[in-house]
Amino acid sequence: MANKYYVTIGLEIHAELKTQTKMFCSCKNNPDEDKPNVNICPVCMAHPGALPVPNKQAIENVIKVGLAINGNIADFSEFDRKNYFYPDIPKGYQISQYKYPIVSGGHLADFDVTRIHLEEDTANNKHDRGDFSLIDFNRAGVPLMELVTEPHTFENADIAAKTATNFAKELQLVLWYLGVSEANMEKGEMRLEPNVSVTTDPKKLGTKVEIKNINSFRSAERAIKYEAERMIELMESGKGADIVQETRGWDENKQSTFSQRKKEGSADYRYFPDPDLPKMKLYEAFNLE
Ligand code: ADP
Ligand code: MG
Ligand code: ZN
């Protein structure tokens, strides 16, 4: 009889928060602004000496999501610098959270939640105008929450794809209900990155692949199923060693995943607490108990 293959999924979901202003400055947070580079200032453009001030509404939004999924709200929380170079992050680092996320634990729709933290969105690169690239910084510094789930192992690719996609749909409903995010996937306000692995032993996790550029629930379901089946085929034909930890993109036209890059380990980012931002005592600040 053929081997039985279990499929494990862990989700990383980003959602842009619906706030008046950006995460660390008083620029308007307007995802519908068509004119490039109008909602910008020295803080979100990273001019020397400009200092960030945390957005209380964004922190409150993440606390609301944490309470809605029965997560633990941290009393102590802080922001860290995630260092990397890319044209769409003008500071040379992204302000994120590492050791002390606002929310730890929780549960929603078949998945245990690891954490929810708050960070800032990147600018938008436009590569479709000719022999050059343009950057629109309207999105730079928009509050972004990231929810990470624990890995969950399923009986087969079909159930894995359906259940993981259902989690994202349920989360979208929670975000809508709380009024904290428009969470429109087509507009990139909610971005889903599933991690997929396959194993013959449900007590041991296989090598995982992270899938990017998914912009609808339908693509999410197809991408997960495709990737799990690709892995199963490799293992079936004795090429399991060809499965490497990497980031793969979803090609909507070809309906398949393709290798993008080997994943960086978290040590490469040189996380450290951002000295420009205050430590936070959330229970006191938000009257929690
Ligand atoms: P990384 O350091 O590569 O980002 P993490 O441990 O932070 O990895 O996990 C990122 C996401 O990948 C989480 O959602 C987690 O549940 C999921 N994950 C971890 N290991 C696996 C695996 N073997 N198969 C599927 N998903 C996994
Ligand atoms: Mg990660
Ligand atoms: Zn600004």
mmCIF file of C-alpha atoms and ligand atoms in Angstrom:
data_model
loop_
_atom_site.group_PDB
_atom_site.id
_atom_site.type_symbol
_atom_site.label_atom_id
_atom_site.label_comp_id
_atom_site.label_asym_id
_atom_site.label_seq_id
_atom_site.Cartn_x
_atom_site.Cartn_y
_atom_site.Cartn_z
ATOM 1 C CA MET A 1 0.000 0.000 0.000
ATOM 2 C CA ALA A 2 1.167 3.545 -0.724
ATOM 3 C CA ASN A 3 2.460 5.686 2.111
ATOM 4 C CA LYS A 4 0.102 7.988 3.901
ATOM 5 C CA TYR A 5 1.120 11.642 3.766
ATOM 6 C CA TYR A 6 0.071 14.157 6.407
ATOM 7 C CA VAL A 7 0.028 17.847 5.532
ATOM 8 C CA THR A 8 1.052 20.502 8.064
ATOM 9 C CA ILE A 9 0.098 24.165 7.738
ATOM 10 C CA GLY A 10 1.150 27.181 9.781
ATOM 11 C CA LEU A 11 -0.161 30.593 8.793
ATOM 12 C CA GLU A 12 1.365 34.052 8.830
ATOM 13 C CA ILE A 13 -1.286 36.688 8.164
ATOM 14 C CA HIS A 14 -0.744 40.432 7.832
ATOM 15 C CA ALA A 15 -3.589 42.930 8.045
ATOM 16 C CA GLU A 16 -3.379 46.692 7.575
ATOM 17 C CA LEU A 17 -5.149 48.377 10.459
ATOM 18 C CA LYS A 18 -7.855 50.954 9.900
ATOM 19 C CA THR A 19 -6.583 54.007 11.768
ATOM 20 C CA GLN A 20 -6.768 57.757 11.156
ATOM 21 C CA THR A 21 -3.005 58.125 10.984
ATOM 22 C CA LYS A 22 0.058 55.986 10.343
ATOM 23 C CA MET A 23 1.814 53.859 12.977
ATOM 24 C CA PHE A 24 4.508 56.294 14.096
ATOM 25 C CA CYS A 25 3.633 59.692 12.566
ATOM 26 C CA SER A 26 0.580 61.864 11.960
ATOM 27 C CA CYS A 27 0.374 61.199 8.212
ATOM 28 C CA LYS A 28 -3.049 60.102 6.994
ATOM 29 C CA ASN A 29 -3.527 56.336 6.695
ATOM 30 C CA ASN A 30 -5.465 56.223 3.451
ATOM 31 C CA PRO A 31 -5.143 52.979 1.442
ATOM 32 C CA ASP A 32 -7.383 54.485 -1.267
ATOM 33 C CA GLU A 33 -5.088 57.435 -2.038
ATOM 34 C CA ASP A 34 -4.223 57.231 -5.765
ATOM 35 C CA LYS A 35 -1.757 60.105 -5.944
ATOM 36 C CA PRO A 36 1.710 58.817 -4.956
ATOM 37 C CA ASN A 37 3.777 60.301 -2.143
ATOM 38 C CA VAL A 38 1.239 62.703 -0.682
ATOM 39 C CA ASN A 39 0.780 61.103 2.753
ATOM 40 C CA ILE A 40 4.411 61.323 3.766
ATOM 41 C CA CYS A 41 6.523 63.212 6.291
ATOM 42 C CA PRO A 42 10.085 63.228 7.710
ATOM 43 C CA VAL A 43 9.222 60.322 10.068
ATOM 44 C CA CYS A 44 7.871 57.858 7.484
ATOM 45 C CA MET A 45 10.501 59.033 4.958
ATOM 46 C CA ALA A 46 13.233 58.372 7.551
ATOM 47 C CA HIS A 47 14.832 61.804 7.510
ATOM 48 C CA PRO A 48 17.699 62.081 9.997
ATOM 49 C CA GLY A 49 16.578 63.062 13.480
ATOM 50 C CA ALA A 50 12.876 62.400 12.909
ATOM 51 C CA LEU A 51 11.390 60.463 15.841
ATOM 52 C CA PRO A 52 8.510 57.951 15.871
ATOM 53 C CA VAL A 53 5.517 58.224 18.234
ATOM 54 C CA PRO A 54 3.369 55.059 18.635
ATOM 55 C CA ASN A 55 -0.249 55.145 17.489
ATOM 56 C CA LYS A 56 -2.504 54.250 20.423
ATOM 57 C CA GLN A 57 -5.464 53.315 18.206
ATOM 58 C CA ALA A 58 -3.355 50.706 16.373
ATOM 59 C CA ILE A 59 -2.212 49.126 19.643
ATOM 60 C CA GLU A 60 -5.812 49.073 20.862
ATOM 61 C CA ASN A 61 -6.886 47.363 17.626
ATOM 62 C CA VAL A 62 -4.380 44.548 18.168
ATOM 63 C CA ILE A 63 -5.511 44.170 21.796
ATOM 64 C CA LYS A 64 -9.115 43.848 20.568
ATOM 65 C CA VAL A 65 -8.156 41.063 18.153
ATOM 66 C CA GLY A 66 -6.203 39.351 20.939
ATOM 67 C CA LEU A 67 -9.197 39.444 23.281
ATOM 68 C CA ALA A 68 -11.516 38.199 20.506
ATOM 69 C CA ILE A 69 -9.427 35.046 19.983
ATOM 70 C CA ASN A 70 -8.855 34.429 23.703
ATOM 71 C CA GLY A 71 -5.195 35.357 23.536
ATOM 72 C CA ASN A 72 -3.076 36.636 26.400
ATOM 73 C CA ILE A 73 -2.461 40.375 26.306
ATOM 74 C CA ALA A 74 1.085 41.186 27.382
ATOM 75 C CA ASP A 75 1.466 43.577 30.262
ATOM 76 C CA PHE A 76 4.925 44.545 29.017
ATOM 77 C CA SER A 77 5.475 45.093 25.311
ATOM 78 C CA GLU A 78 8.072 46.848 23.158
ATOM 79 C CA PHE A 79 9.054 47.571 19.559
ATOM 80 C CA ASP A 80 12.167 46.167 17.893
ATOM 81 C CA ARG A 81 14.130 47.061 14.808
ATOM 82 C CA LYS A 82 14.161 44.382 12.108
ATOM 83 C CA ASN A 83 17.199 45.299 10.039
ATOM 84 C CA TYR A 84 17.330 44.692 6.310
ATOM 85 C CA PHE A 85 17.983 46.744 3.207
ATOM 86 C CA TYR A 86 15.333 47.201 0.572
ATOM 87 C CA PRO A 87 14.245 50.331 -1.331
ATOM 88 C CA ASP A 88 10.745 50.175 0.158
ATOM 89 C CA ILE A 89 11.976 50.538 3.749
ATOM 90 C CA PRO A 90 13.596 53.962 3.913
ATOM 91 C CA LYS A 91 15.066 53.609 7.428
ATOM 92 C CA GLY A 92 17.039 50.446 6.593
ATOM 93 C CA TYR A 93 14.950 48.642 9.195
ATOM 94 C CA GLN A 94 11.300 47.942 9.837
ATOM 95 C CA ILE A 95 9.865 48.691 13.250
ATOM 96 C CA SER A 96 8.300 45.427 14.399
ATOM 97 C CA GLN A 97 8.014 43.352 17.574
ATOM 98 C CA TYR A 98 10.184 40.381 18.408
ATOM 99 C CA LYS A 99 10.486 39.227 22.014
ATOM 100 C CA TYR A 100 7.453 40.930 23.514
ATOM 101 C CA PRO A 101 4.486 40.849 21.105
ATOM 102 C CA ILE A 102 1.220 42.442 22.229
ATOM 103 C CA VAL A 103 -0.648 39.107 22.068
ATOM 104 C CA SER A 104 0.510 35.543 22.777
ATOM 105 C CA GLY A 105 -1.629 32.433 22.429
ATOM 106 C CA GLY A 106 -5.273 32.228 21.484
ATOM 107 C CA HIS A 107 -7.377 30.047 19.253
ATOM 108 C CA LEU A 108 -9.542 30.476 16.182
ATOM 109 C CA ALA A 109 -11.135 28.058 13.719
ATOM 110 C CA ASP A 110 -9.034 24.887 14.245
ATOM 111 C CA PHE A 111 -5.714 26.709 14.712
ATOM 112 C CA ASP A 112 -3.832 27.678 17.856
ATOM 113 C CA VAL A 113 -2.441 31.177 17.558
ATOM 114 C CA THR A 114 1.191 31.732 18.503
ATOM 115 C CA ARG A 115 1.261 35.517 18.596
ATOM 116 C CA ILE A 116 -0.040 38.774 17.186
ATOM 117 C CA HIS A 117 2.358 41.650 16.891
ATOM 118 C CA LEU A 118 2.341 45.147 15.484
ATOM 119 C CA GLU A 119 4.687 46.523 12.842
ATOM 120 C CA GLU A 120 4.768 49.081 10.054
ATOM 121 C CA ASP A 121 3.974 48.414 6.411
ATOM 122 C CA THR A 122 6.539 49.008 3.661
ATOM 123 C CA ALA A 123 6.272 51.412 0.715
ATOM 124 C CA ASN A 124 4.990 50.203 -2.655
ATOM 125 C CA ASN A 125 7.472 49.520 -5.469
ATOM 126 C CA LYS A 126 6.180 49.942 -9.001
ATOM 127 C CA HIS A 127 8.182 48.059 -11.616
ATOM 128 C CA ASP A 128 5.686 48.251 -14.475
ATOM 129 C CA ARG A 129 6.438 51.697 -15.917
ATOM 130 C CA GLY A 130 9.518 51.063 -18.055
ATOM 131 C CA ASP A 131 13.254 50.684 -17.525
ATOM 132 C CA PHE A 132 13.049 52.078 -14.036
ATOM 133 C CA SER A 133 11.219 51.573 -10.768
ATOM 134 C CA LEU A 134 9.076 54.031 -8.866
ATOM 135 C CA ILE A 135 8.360 54.025 -5.139
ATOM 136 C CA ASP A 136 5.180 55.277 -3.537
ATOM 137 C CA PHE A 137 5.643 55.921 0.187
ATOM 138 C CA ASN A 138 1.964 56.491 1.016
ATOM 139 C CA ARG A 139 1.861 52.989 2.500
ATOM 140 C CA ALA A 140 5.200 53.285 4.325
ATOM 141 C CA GLY A 141 4.493 53.265 8.045
ATOM 142 C CA VAL A 142 0.858 52.169 7.839
ATOM 143 C CA PRO A 143 0.052 50.040 10.930
ATOM 144 C CA LEU A 144 0.216 46.351 10.134
ATOM 145 C CA MET A 145 -0.670 43.508 12.486
ATOM 146 C CA GLU A 146 0.885 40.105 11.963
ATOM 147 C CA LEU A 147 -0.794 36.998 13.296
ATOM 148 C CA VAL A 148 1.204 33.754 13.385
ATOM 149 C CA THR A 149 -0.402 30.367 14.032
ATOM 150 C CA GLU A 150 1.073 27.194 15.407
ATOM 151 C CA PRO A 151 1.585 24.424 12.842
ATOM 152 C CA HIS A 152 -1.465 22.173 12.468
ATOM 153 C CA THR A 153 -1.242 18.710 10.883
ATOM 154 C CA PHE A 154 -4.048 17.396 8.664
ATOM 155 C CA GLU A 155 -4.995 14.044 7.144
ATOM 156 C CA ASN A 156 -4.547 15.172 3.541
ATOM 157 C CA ALA A 157 -3.882 18.114 1.222
ATOM 158 C CA ASP A 158 -7.551 18.799 0.586
ATOM 159 C CA ILE A 159 -8.546 19.151 4.232
ATOM 160 C CA ALA A 160 -5.391 21.158 4.959
ATOM 161 C CA ALA A 161 -6.119 23.632 2.157
ATOM 162 C CA LYS A 162 -9.793 24.025 3.087
ATOM 163 C CA THR A 163 -9.245 24.367 6.844
ATOM 164 C CA ALA A 164 -6.374 26.842 6.509
ATOM 165 C CA THR A 165 -8.354 28.977 4.068
ATOM 166 C CA ASN A 166 -11.314 28.829 6.406
ATOM 167 C CA PHE A 167 -9.122 30.189 9.201
ATOM 168 C CA ALA A 168 -8.263 33.205 7.065
ATOM 169 C CA LYS A 169 -11.949 33.771 6.275
ATOM 170 C CA GLU A 170 -12.859 33.552 9.968
ATOM 171 C CA LEU A 171 -10.104 35.993 10.856
ATOM 172 C CA GLN A 172 -11.382 38.400 8.213
ATOM 173 C CA LEU A 173 -14.830 38.230 9.853
ATOM 174 C CA VAL A 174 -13.296 38.947 13.270
ATOM 175 C CA LEU A 175 -11.404 41.946 11.851
ATOM 176 C CA TRP A 176 -14.557 43.250 10.190
ATOM 177 C CA TYR A 177 -16.685 42.699 13.278
ATOM 178 C CA LEU A 178 -14.199 44.567 15.450
ATOM 179 C CA GLY A 179 -13.897 47.294 12.798
ATOM 180 C CA VAL A 180 -10.108 47.174 12.982
ATOM 181 C CA SER A 181 -9.272 46.421 9.329
ATOM 182 C CA GLU A 182 -10.920 46.448 5.900
ATOM 183 C CA ALA A 183 -8.931 43.239 5.319
ATOM 184 C CA ASN A 184 -9.563 43.230 1.571
ATOM 185 C CA MET A 185 -7.263 40.595 0.099
ATOM 186 C CA GLU A 186 -7.471 41.872 -3.485
ATOM 187 C CA LYS A 187 -6.282 45.290 -2.271
ATOM 188 C CA GLY A 188 -3.466 43.775 -0.226
ATOM 189 C CA GLU A 189 -5.007 44.927 3.053
ATOM 190 C CA MET A 190 -4.915 41.318 4.223
ATOM 191 C CA ARG A 191 -2.000 39.136 3.093
ATOM 192 C CA LEU A 192 -1.841 35.427 3.732
ATOM 193 C CA GLU A 193 1.409 33.462 3.805
ATOM 194 C CA PRO A 194 0.844 29.754 4.389
ATOM 195 C CA ASN A 195 3.748 27.504 5.434
ATOM 196 C CA VAL A 196 3.325 24.003 4.059
ATOM 197 C CA SER A 197 5.077 20.740 4.844
ATOM 198 C CA VAL A 198 4.406 17.057 4.353
ATOM 199 C CA THR A 199 5.307 14.117 6.573
ATOM 200 C CA THR A 200 4.631 10.383 6.792
ATOM 201 C CA ASP A 201 4.981 10.562 10.588
ATOM 202 C CA PRO A 202 2.417 12.917 12.156
ATOM 203 C CA LYS A 203 4.671 13.283 15.220
ATOM 204 C CA LYS A 204 7.511 14.730 13.142
ATOM 205 C CA LEU A 205 7.213 17.882 11.035
ATOM 206 C CA GLY A 206 8.555 17.896 7.485
ATOM 207 C CA THR A 207 10.609 20.612 5.781
ATOM 208 C CA LYS A 208 8.444 23.674 5.246
ATOM 209 C CA VAL A 209 7.945 26.013 2.343
ATOM 210 C CA GLU A 210 6.423 29.474 2.737
ATOM 211 C CA ILE A 211 4.102 30.639 -0.046
ATOM 212 C CA LYS A 212 3.845 34.321 -1.003
ATOM 213 C CA ASN A 213 1.809 36.521 -3.396
ATOM 214 C CA ILE A 214 -1.594 35.043 -2.672
ATOM 215 C CA ASN A 215 -4.334 37.604 -3.259
ATOM 216 C CA SER A 216 -7.589 35.760 -2.752
ATOM 217 C CA PHE A 217 -9.025 32.957 -0.651
ATOM 218 C CA ARG A 218 -9.477 30.897 -3.788
ATOM 219 C CA SER A 219 -5.751 31.202 -4.619
ATOM 220 C CA ALA A 220 -4.876 30.393 -1.017
ATOM 221 C CA GLU A 221 -6.746 27.116 -1.179
ATOM 222 C CA ARG A 222 -5.303 26.209 -4.584
ATOM 223 C CA ALA A 223 -1.748 27.216 -3.652
ATOM 224 C CA ILE A 224 -1.737 25.110 -0.469
ATOM 225 C CA LYS A 225 -3.176 22.103 -2.278
ATOM 226 C CA TYR A 226 -0.728 22.480 -5.169
ATOM 227 C CA GLU A 227 2.291 22.807 -2.881
ATOM 228 C CA ALA A 228 1.330 19.858 -0.658
ATOM 229 C CA GLU A 229 0.737 17.682 -3.720
ATOM 230 C CA ARG A 230 4.059 18.776 -5.240
ATOM 231 C CA MET A 231 5.809 17.659 -2.052
ATOM 232 C CA ILE A 232 3.912 14.376 -1.913
ATOM 233 C CA GLU A 233 4.848 13.608 -5.534
ATOM 234 C CA LEU A 234 8.523 14.265 -4.791
ATOM 235 C CA MET A 235 8.412 11.981 -1.764
ATOM 236 C CA GLU A 236 6.502 9.283 -3.655
ATOM 237 C CA SER A 237 9.184 9.212 -6.333
ATOM 238 C CA GLY A 238 12.027 9.017 -3.817
ATOM 239 C CA LYS A 239 13.029 12.677 -4.320
ATOM 240 C CA GLY A 240 12.050 13.875 -0.857
ATOM 241 C CA ALA A 241 15.529 15.370 -0.453
ATOM 242 C CA ASP A 242 14.624 17.897 -3.182
ATOM 243 C CA ILE A 243 12.201 19.552 -0.755
ATOM 244 C CA VAL A 244 14.175 22.465 0.690
ATOM 245 C CA GLN A 245 13.191 25.215 3.093
ATOM 246 C CA GLU A 246 12.434 28.143 0.840
ATOM 247 C CA THR A 247 9.995 30.849 -0.108
ATOM 248 C CA ARG A 248 7.853 30.081 -3.142
ATOM 249 C CA GLY A 249 5.545 32.400 -5.045
ATOM 250 C CA TRP A 250 2.085 31.543 -6.314
ATOM 251 C CA ASP A 251 1.729 32.028 -10.069
ATOM 252 C CA GLU A 252 -1.923 32.832 -10.700
ATOM 253 C CA ASN A 253 -1.668 32.261 -14.483
ATOM 254 C CA LYS A 254 0.117 28.928 -14.283
ATOM 255 C CA GLN A 255 -1.741 27.887 -11.105
ATOM 256 C CA SER A 256 1.515 26.638 -9.638
ATOM 257 C CA THR A 257 4.189 27.647 -7.144
ATOM 258 C CA PHE A 258 7.748 28.599 -8.138
ATOM 259 C CA SER A 259 10.944 28.962 -6.130
ATOM 260 C CA GLN A 260 11.695 32.562 -5.108
ATOM 261 C CA ARG A 261 14.491 32.407 -2.556
ATOM 262 C CA LYS A 262 15.952 30.441 0.290
ATOM 263 C CA LYS A 263 14.501 31.760 3.511
ATOM 264 C CA GLU A 264 16.664 33.972 5.710
ATOM 265 C CA GLY A 265 16.914 32.880 9.336
ATOM 266 C CA SER A 266 15.656 35.367 11.920
ATOM 267 C CA ALA A 267 19.246 35.982 13.131
ATOM 268 C CA ASP A 268 20.013 37.755 9.856
ATOM 269 C CA TYR A 269 17.696 40.592 10.841
ATOM 270 C CA ARG A 270 19.711 41.608 13.918
ATOM 271 C CA TYR A 271 16.593 42.420 15.923
ATOM 272 C CA PHE A 272 17.073 44.770 18.859
ATOM 273 C CA PRO A 273 14.738 46.989 20.919
ATOM 274 C CA ASP A 274 14.178 50.342 19.196
ATOM 275 C CA PRO A 275 15.781 52.963 21.464
ATOM 276 C CA ASP A 276 13.589 55.711 19.935
ATOM 277 C CA LEU A 277 10.387 54.162 21.287
ATOM 278 C CA PRO A 278 9.132 53.856 24.876
ATOM 279 C CA LYS A 279 8.567 50.497 26.573
ATOM 280 C CA MET A 280 4.842 49.884 26.980
ATOM 281 C CA LYS A 281 2.820 48.921 30.058
ATOM 282 C CA LEU A 282 -0.377 47.873 28.348
ATOM 283 C CA TYR A 283 -2.544 46.975 31.376
ATOM 284 C CA GLU A 284 -2.096 50.424 32.830
ATOM 285 C CA ALA A 285 -2.398 52.240 29.495
ATOM 286 C CA PHE A 286 -5.586 50.450 28.429
ATOM 287 C CA ASN A 287 -7.229 49.748 31.810
ATOM 288 C CA LEU A 288 -6.943 45.983 31.387
ATOM 289 C CA GLU A 289 -6.977 43.535 34.255
HETATM 290 P P1 ADP B 1 10.551 30.962 10.605
HETATM 291 O O1 ADP B 1 11.557 31.214 11.669
HETATM 292 O O2 ADP B 1 11.069 30.235 9.410
HETATM 293 O O3 ADP B 1 9.718 32.163 10.264
HETATM 294 P P2 ADP B 1 8.634 30.016 12.498
HETATM 295 O O4 ADP B 1 8.970 28.948 13.450
HETATM 296 O O5 ADP B 1 8.603 31.435 12.964
HETATM 297 O O6 ADP B 1 9.580 29.870 11.233
HETATM 298 O O7 ADP B 1 7.243 29.680 11.884
HETATM 299 C C1 ADP B 1 6.667 30.455 10.909
HETATM 300 C C2 ADP B 1 5.357 29.802 10.526
HETATM 301 O O8 ADP B 1 5.611 28.519 9.963
HETATM 302 C C3 ADP B 1 4.424 29.557 11.689
HETATM 303 O O9 ADP B 1 3.100 29.846 11.261
HETATM 304 C C4 ADP B 1 4.570 28.080 11.983
HETATM 305 O O10 ADP B 1 3.393 27.510 12.485
HETATM 306 C C5 ADP B 1 4.842 27.525 10.608
HETATM 307 N N1 ADP B 1 5.621 26.288 10.610
HETATM 308 C C6 ADP B 1 6.736 26.024 11.330
HETATM 309 N N2 ADP B 1 7.206 24.800 11.049
HETATM 310 C C7 ADP B 1 6.358 24.277 10.107
HETATM 311 C C8 ADP B 1 6.312 23.031 9.397
HETATM 312 N N3 ADP B 1 7.231 22.093 9.558
HETATM 313 N N4 ADP B 1 5.298 22.867 8.511
HETATM 314 C C9 ADP B 1 4.369 23.815 8.320
HETATM 315 N N5 ADP B 1 4.360 24.988 8.955
HETATM 316 C C10 ADP B 1 5.344 25.221 9.831
HETATM 317 MG MG MG B 2 8.472 33.917 10.564
HETATM 318 ZN ZN ZN B 3 4.580 60.297 8.007
#
